[in-house]
Tab-separated table of C-alpha atoms and ligand atoms in Angstrom:
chain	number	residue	atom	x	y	z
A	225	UNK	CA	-4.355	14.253	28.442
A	226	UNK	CA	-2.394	11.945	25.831
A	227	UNK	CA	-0.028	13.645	23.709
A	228	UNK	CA	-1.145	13.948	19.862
A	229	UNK	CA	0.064	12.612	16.553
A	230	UNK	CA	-0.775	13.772	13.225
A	231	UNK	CA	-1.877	11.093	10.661
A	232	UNK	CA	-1.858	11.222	7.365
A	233	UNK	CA	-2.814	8.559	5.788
A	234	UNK	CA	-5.837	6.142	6.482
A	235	UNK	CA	-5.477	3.438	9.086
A	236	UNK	CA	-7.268	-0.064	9.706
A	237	UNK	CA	-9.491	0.173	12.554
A	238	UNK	CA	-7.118	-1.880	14.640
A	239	UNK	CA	-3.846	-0.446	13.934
A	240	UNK	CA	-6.030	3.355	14.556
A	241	UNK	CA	-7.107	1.722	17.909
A	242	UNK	CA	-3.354	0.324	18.968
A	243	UNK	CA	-2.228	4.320	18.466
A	244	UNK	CA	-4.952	5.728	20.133
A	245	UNK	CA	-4.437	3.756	23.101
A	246	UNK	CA	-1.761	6.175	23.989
A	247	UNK	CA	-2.000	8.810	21.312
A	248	UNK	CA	-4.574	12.012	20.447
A	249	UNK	CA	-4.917	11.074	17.098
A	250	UNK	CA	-5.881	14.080	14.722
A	251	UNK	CA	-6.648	12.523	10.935
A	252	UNK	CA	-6.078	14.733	8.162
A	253	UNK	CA	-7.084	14.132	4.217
A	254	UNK	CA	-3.180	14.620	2.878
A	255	UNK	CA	-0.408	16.352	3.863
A	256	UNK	CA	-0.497	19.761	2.582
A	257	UNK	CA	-0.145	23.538	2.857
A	258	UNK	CA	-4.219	23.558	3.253
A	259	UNK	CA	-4.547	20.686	5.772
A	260	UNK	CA	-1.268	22.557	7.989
A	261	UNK	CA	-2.773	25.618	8.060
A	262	UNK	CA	-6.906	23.842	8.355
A	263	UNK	CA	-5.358	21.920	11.614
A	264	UNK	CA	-2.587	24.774	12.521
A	265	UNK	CA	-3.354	24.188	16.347
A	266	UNK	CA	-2.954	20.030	16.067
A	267	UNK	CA	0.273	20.388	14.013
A	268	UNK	CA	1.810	22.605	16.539
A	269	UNK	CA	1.024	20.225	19.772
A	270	UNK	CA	2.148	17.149	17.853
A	271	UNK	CA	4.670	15.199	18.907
A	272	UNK	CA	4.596	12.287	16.154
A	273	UNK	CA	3.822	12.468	12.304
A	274	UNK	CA	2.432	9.522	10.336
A	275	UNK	CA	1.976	8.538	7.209
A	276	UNK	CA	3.095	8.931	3.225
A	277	UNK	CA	3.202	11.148	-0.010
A	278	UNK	CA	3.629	14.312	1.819
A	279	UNK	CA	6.513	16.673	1.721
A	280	UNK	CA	8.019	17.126	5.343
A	281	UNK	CA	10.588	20.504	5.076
A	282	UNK	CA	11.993	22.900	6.872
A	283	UNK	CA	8.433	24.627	6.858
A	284	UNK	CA	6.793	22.065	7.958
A	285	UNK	CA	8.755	21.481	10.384
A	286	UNK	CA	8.559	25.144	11.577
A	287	UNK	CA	5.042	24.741	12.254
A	288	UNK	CA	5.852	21.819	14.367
A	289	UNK	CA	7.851	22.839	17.602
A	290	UNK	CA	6.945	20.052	19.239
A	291	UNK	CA	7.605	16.842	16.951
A	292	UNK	CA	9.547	14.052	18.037
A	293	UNK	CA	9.358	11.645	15.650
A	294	UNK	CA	8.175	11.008	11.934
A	295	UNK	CA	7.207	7.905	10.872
A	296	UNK	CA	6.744	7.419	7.267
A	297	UNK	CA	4.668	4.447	5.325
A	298	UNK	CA	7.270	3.769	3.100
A	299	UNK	CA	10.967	2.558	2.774
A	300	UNK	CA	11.855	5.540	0.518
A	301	UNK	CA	12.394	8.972	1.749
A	302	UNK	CA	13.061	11.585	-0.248
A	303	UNK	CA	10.109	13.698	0.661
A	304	UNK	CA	11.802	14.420	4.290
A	305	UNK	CA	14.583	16.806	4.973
A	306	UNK	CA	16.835	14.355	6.856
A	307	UNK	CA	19.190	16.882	8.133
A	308	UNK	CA	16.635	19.474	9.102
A	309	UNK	CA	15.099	16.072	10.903
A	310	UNK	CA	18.410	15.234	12.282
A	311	UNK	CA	18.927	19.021	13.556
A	312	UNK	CA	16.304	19.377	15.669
A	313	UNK	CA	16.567	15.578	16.926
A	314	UNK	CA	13.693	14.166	15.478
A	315	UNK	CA	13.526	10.729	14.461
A	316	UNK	CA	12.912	9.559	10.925
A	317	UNK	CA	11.441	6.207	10.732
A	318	UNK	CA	10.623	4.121	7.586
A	319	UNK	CA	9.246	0.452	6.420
A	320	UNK	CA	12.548	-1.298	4.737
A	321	UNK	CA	11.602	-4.720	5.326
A	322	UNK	CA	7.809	-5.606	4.752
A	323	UNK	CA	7.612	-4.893	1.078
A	324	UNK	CA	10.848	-6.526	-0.292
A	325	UNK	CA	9.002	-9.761	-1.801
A	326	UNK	CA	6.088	-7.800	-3.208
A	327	UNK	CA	7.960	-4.834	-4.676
A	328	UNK	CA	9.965	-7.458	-6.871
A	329	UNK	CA	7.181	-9.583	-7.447
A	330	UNK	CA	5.827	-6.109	-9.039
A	331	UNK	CA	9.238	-5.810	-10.934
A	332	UNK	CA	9.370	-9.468	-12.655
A	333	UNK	CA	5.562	-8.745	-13.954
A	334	UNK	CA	7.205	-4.999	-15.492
A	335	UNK	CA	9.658	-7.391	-16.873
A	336	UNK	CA	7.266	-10.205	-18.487
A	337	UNK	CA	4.332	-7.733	-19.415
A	338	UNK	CA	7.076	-5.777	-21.258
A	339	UNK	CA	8.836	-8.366	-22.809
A	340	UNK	CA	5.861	-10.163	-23.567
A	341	UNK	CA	3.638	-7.311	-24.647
A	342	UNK	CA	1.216	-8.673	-22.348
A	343	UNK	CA	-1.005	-5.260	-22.247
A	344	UNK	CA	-0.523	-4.411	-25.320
A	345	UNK	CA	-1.020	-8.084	-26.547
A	346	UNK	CA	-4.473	-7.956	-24.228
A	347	UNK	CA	-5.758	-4.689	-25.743
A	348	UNK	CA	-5.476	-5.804	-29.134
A	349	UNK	CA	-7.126	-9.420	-28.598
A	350	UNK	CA	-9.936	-6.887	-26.700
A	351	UNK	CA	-9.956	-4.646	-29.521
A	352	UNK	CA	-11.168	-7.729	-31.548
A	353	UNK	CA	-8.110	-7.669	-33.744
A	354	UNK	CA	-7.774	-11.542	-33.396
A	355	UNK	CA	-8.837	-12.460	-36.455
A	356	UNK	CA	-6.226	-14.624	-38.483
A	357	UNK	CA	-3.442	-16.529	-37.104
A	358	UNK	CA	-0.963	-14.373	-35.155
A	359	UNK	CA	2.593	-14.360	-36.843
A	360	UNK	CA	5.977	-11.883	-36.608
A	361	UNK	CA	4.108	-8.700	-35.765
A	362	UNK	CA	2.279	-10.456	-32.991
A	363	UNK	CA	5.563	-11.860	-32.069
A	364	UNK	CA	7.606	-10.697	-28.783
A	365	UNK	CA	11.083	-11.624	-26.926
A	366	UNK	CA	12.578	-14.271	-24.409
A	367	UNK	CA	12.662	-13.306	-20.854
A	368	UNK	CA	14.559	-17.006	-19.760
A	369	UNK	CA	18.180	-17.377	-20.081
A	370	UNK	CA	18.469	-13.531	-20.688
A	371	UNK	CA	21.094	-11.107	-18.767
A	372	UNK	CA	19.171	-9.250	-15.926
A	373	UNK	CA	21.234	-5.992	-15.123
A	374	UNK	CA	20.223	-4.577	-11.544
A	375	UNK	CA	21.107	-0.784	-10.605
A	376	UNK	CA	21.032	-0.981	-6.566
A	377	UNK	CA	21.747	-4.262	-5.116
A	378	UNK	CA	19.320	-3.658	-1.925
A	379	UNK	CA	16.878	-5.776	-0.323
A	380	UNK	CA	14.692	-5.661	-3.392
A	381	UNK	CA	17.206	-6.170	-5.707
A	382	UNK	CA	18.831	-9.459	-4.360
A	383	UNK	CA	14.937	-10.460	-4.313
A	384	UNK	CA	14.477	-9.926	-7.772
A	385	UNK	CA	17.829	-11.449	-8.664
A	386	UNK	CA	16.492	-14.742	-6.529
A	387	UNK	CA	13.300	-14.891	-8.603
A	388	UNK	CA	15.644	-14.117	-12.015
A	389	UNK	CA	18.338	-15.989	-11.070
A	390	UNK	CA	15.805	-19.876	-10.257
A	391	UNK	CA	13.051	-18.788	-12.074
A	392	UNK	CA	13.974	-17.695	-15.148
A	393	UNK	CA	17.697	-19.252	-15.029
A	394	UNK	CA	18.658	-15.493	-15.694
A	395	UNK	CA	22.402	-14.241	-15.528
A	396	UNK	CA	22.888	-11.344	-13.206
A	397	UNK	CA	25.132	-8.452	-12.940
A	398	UNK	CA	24.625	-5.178	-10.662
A	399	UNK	CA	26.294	-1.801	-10.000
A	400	UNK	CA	26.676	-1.068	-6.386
A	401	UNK	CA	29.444	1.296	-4.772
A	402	UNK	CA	30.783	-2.035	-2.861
A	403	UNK	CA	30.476	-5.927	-3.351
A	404	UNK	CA	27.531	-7.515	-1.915
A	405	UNK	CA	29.189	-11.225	-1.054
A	406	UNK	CA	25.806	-12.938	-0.245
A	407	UNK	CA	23.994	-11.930	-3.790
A	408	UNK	CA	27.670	-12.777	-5.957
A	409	UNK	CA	27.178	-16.934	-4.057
A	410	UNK	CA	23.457	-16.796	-4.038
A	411	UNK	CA	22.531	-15.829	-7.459
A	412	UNK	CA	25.833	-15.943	-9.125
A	413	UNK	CA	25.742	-11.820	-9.425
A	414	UNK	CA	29.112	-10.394	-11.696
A	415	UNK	CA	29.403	-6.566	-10.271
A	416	UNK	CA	30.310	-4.167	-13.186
A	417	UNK	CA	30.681	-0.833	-13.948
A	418	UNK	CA	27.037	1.204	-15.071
A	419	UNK	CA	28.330	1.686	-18.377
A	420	UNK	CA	29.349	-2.123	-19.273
A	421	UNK	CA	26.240	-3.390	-17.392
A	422	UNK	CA	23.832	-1.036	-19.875
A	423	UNK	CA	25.815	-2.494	-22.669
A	424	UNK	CA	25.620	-6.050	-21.461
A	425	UNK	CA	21.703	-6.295	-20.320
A	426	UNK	CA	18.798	-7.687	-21.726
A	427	UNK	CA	16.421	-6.253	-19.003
A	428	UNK	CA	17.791	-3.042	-16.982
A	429	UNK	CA	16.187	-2.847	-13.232
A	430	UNK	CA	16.452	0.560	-12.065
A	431	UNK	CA	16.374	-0.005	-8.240
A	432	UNK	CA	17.418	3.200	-6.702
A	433	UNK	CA	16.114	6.209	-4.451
A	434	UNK	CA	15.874	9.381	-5.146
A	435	UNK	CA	19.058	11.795	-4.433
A	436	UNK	CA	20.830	14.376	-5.970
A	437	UNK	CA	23.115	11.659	-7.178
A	438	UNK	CA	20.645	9.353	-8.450
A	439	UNK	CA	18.767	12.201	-10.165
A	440	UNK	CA	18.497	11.827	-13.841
A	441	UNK	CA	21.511	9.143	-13.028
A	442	UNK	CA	19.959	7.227	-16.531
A	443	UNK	CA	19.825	10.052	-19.194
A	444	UNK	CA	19.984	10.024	-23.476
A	445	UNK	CA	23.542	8.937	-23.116
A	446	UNK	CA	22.829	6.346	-20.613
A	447	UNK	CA	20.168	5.329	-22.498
A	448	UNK	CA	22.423	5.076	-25.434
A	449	UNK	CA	24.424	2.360	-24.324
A	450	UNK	CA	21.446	-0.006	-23.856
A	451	UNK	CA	21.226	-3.049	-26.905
A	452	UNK	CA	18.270	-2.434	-29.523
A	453	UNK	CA	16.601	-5.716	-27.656
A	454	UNK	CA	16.929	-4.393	-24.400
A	455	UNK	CA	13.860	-3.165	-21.942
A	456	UNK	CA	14.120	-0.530	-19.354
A	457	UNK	CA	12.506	-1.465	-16.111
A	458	UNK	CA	12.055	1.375	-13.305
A	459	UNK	CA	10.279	0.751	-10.048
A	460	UNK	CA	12.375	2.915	-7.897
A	461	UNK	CA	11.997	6.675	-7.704
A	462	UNK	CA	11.154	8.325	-11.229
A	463	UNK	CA	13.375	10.980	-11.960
A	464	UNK	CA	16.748	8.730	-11.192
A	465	UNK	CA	15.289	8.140	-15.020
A	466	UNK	CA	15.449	11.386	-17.806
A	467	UNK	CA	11.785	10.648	-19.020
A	468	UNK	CA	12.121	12.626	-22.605
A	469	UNK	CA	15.080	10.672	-23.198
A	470	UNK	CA	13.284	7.398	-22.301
A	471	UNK	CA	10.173	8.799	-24.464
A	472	UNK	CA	12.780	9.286	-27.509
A	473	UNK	CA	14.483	6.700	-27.267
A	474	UNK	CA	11.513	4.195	-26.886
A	475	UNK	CA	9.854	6.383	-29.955
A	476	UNK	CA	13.170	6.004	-31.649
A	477	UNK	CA	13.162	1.847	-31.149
A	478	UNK	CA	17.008	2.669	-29.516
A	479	UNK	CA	15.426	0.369	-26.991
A	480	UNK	CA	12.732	-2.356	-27.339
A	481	UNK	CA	10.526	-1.340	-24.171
A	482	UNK	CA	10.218	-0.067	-21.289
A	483	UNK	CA	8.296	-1.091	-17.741
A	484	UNK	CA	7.645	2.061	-15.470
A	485	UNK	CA	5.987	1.841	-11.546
A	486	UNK	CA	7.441	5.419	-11.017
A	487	UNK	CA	7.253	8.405	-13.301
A	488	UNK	CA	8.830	12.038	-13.142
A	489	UNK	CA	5.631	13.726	-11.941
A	490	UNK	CA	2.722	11.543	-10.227
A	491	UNK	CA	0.081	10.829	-11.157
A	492	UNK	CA	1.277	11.215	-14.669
A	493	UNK	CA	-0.095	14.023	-16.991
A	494	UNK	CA	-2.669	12.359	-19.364
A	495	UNK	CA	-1.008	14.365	-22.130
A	496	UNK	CA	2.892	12.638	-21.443
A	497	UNK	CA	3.447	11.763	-25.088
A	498	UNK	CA	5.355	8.712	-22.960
A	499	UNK	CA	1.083	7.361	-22.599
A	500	UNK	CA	1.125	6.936	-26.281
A	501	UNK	CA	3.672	4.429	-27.033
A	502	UNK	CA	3.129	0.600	-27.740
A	503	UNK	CA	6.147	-0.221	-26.000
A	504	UNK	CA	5.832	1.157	-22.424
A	505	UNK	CA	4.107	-0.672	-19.897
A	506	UNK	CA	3.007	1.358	-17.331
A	507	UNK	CA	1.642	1.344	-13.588
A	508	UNK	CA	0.566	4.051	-11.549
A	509	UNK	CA	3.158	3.357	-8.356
A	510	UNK	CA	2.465	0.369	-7.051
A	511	UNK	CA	4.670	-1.802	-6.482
A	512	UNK	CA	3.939	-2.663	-2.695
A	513	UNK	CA	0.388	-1.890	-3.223
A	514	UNK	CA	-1.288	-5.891	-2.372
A	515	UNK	CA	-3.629	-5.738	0.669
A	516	UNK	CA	-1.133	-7.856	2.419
A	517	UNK	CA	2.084	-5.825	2.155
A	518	UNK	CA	0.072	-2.034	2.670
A	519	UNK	CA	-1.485	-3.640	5.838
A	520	UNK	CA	2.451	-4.973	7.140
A	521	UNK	CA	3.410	-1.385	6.067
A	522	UNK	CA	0.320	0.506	8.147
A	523	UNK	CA	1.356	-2.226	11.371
A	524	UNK	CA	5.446	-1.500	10.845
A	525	UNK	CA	4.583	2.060	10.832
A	526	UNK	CA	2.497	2.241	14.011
A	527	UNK	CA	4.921	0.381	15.329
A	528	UNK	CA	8.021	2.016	14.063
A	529	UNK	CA	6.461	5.641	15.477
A	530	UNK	CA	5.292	4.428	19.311
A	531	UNK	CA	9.091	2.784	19.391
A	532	UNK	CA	10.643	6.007	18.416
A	533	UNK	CA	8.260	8.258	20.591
A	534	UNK	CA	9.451	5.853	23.576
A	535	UNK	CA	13.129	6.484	22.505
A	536	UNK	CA	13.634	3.066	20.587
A	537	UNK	CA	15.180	3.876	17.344
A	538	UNK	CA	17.273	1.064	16.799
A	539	UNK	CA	15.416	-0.328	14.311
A	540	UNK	CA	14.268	0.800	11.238
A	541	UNK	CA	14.893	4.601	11.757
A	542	UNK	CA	16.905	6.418	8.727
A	543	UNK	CA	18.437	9.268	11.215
A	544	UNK	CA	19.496	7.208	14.492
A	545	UNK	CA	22.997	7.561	14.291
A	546	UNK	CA	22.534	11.258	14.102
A	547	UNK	CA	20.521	11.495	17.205
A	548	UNK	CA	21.081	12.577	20.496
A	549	UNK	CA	19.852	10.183	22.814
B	655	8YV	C1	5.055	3.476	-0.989
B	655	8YV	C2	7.162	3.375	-2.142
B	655	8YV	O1	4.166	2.616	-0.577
B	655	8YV	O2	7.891	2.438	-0.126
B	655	8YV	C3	8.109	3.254	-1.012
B	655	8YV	O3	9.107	3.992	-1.008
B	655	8YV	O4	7.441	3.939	-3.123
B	655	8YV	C4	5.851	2.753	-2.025
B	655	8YV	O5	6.031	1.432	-1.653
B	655	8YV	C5	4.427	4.726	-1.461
B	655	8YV	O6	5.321	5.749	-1.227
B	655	8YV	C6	3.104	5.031	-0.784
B	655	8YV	O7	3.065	4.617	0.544
């Protein structure tokens, strides 16, 4: 009998078929209080978890003696209990790599539509509101030549700064906790404090995951500090970003816009008063959502969770310094 894994999210027939080969795969709809208790008997033989968008805790994990390893479709991972993970010696694997390019591809259109009121700019040609020549109040801002200020200097930053920096001739600065070398030759990057890069920024890329530190990290007074002209971009983790302060101070005009991939609750409510407003630009969490980049994800995950369940954690796993071997 093969040992079983517990998926739960939807696979491509041939990534399905490489994990079958030497897994039991049981397929569940979401992971979920329900779908634990629905499969109870699956969830306690399982030795590997896979997939995205579920929470894994302590209870979870209580109602999985057996787990080994969890291998989740994304490079962010705030939904697992690392240390609970890392107590019971269970690898936590993730996707860093795959969707660097198309996560700030995803970033630089938050920054253009928002600048250049694309949507809005669309609705109201659609709206048949086109009907004299367009002046001032059609009017939006430069994104060229602007400051670009980047909060988290990972992978997808320095790939955003790259398309900034030689597409749009864009000057750079970041916040990080150390200097990153390779981005301050490549792209020219100044590293500043939050405050003075808030205050110098045309275009603020919030870049970050979720932790307790990060949490709320850009609040009313944050917000504060931002130039009139300036546009709030946020394609990390939602609430690293106080969302009534960004409503007020986008309702306010204390900023000029705001591009969002990532809100405080998801899906958003319909009735977030945040929907209403010209100036926001909005997309329901996709930034590595292209069929190319979700299928690399699927593949590094499938891959990333028969490595770790063969004791190969060396690459791409969150916990392996923490693990016994
Ligand atoms: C994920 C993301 O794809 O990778 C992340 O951390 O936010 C997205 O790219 C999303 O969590 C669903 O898989």
């Amino acid at each position: 009998m093969k040992p079983s894994v517990i998926l739960y999210e939807s696979l491509p027939a041939d990534l399905l078929s490489r994990l079958s080969e030497q897994y039991d795969v049981t397929e569940i709809s979401g992971l979920n209080a329900e779908t634990v208790a629905e499969h109870a008997d699956a969830f306690r033989q399982a030795v590997g978890l896979l997939g995205s968008g579920g929470k894994v805790d302590q209870t979870l994990l209580d109602s999985m003696p057996a787990l080994k390893a969890c291998s989740t479709i994304s490079v962010g991972y705030d939904l697992f209990d690392v240390d609970a993970l890392s107590a019971r010696n269970i690898a936590l694997m993730h996707t860093p790599t795959v969707l660097t390019d198309t996560v700030a591809d995803t970033i630089m259109a938050l920054v253009l539509a928002s600048a250049r009121r694309v949507t809005e700019l669309d609705r109201w040609v659609k709206a048949g509101k086109w009907t004299k020549n367009i002046g001032p109040e059609e009017f939006s801002i430069d994104v060229h030549h602007k400051t670009l200020g980047i909060v988290g200097m990972g992978r997808i930053g320095k790939a955003v700064a790259q398309r900034a920096r030689f597409g749009f001739d864009m000057e750079i600065l970041y916040t990080a906790r150390s200097a990153h070398k390779d981005a301050e030759e490549r792209f020219a990057a100044t590293r500043c404090e939050l405050d003075e890069l808030l205050k110098k920024s045309d275009f603020v890329c919030i870049i970050l995951p979720l932790t307790d530190q990060t949490r709320h990290m850009i609040g009313a007074g944050q917000l504060a500090l931002m130039k009139s002209s300036a546009i709030l971009i946020n394609a990390g983790r939602g609430p690293v970003v106080d969302e009534q302060a960004l409503t007020r101070a986008l309702k306010e005009k204390t900023i000029y816009g705001a591009g969002l991939d990532v809100f405080e609750q998801e899906p958003i409510p319909a009735r977030s008063e945040l929907l209403t407003l010209p100036n926001v630009v909005t997309l329901p969490h996709v930034g590595s959502a292209t069929h190319e980049t979700r299928y690399a994800m699927k593949k590094d995950g499938v891959e990333n969770l028969l490595a770790a369940l063969s004791g190969h954690t060396d690459k791409n796993c969150v916990n392996a310094s923490a693990l016994k071997k």
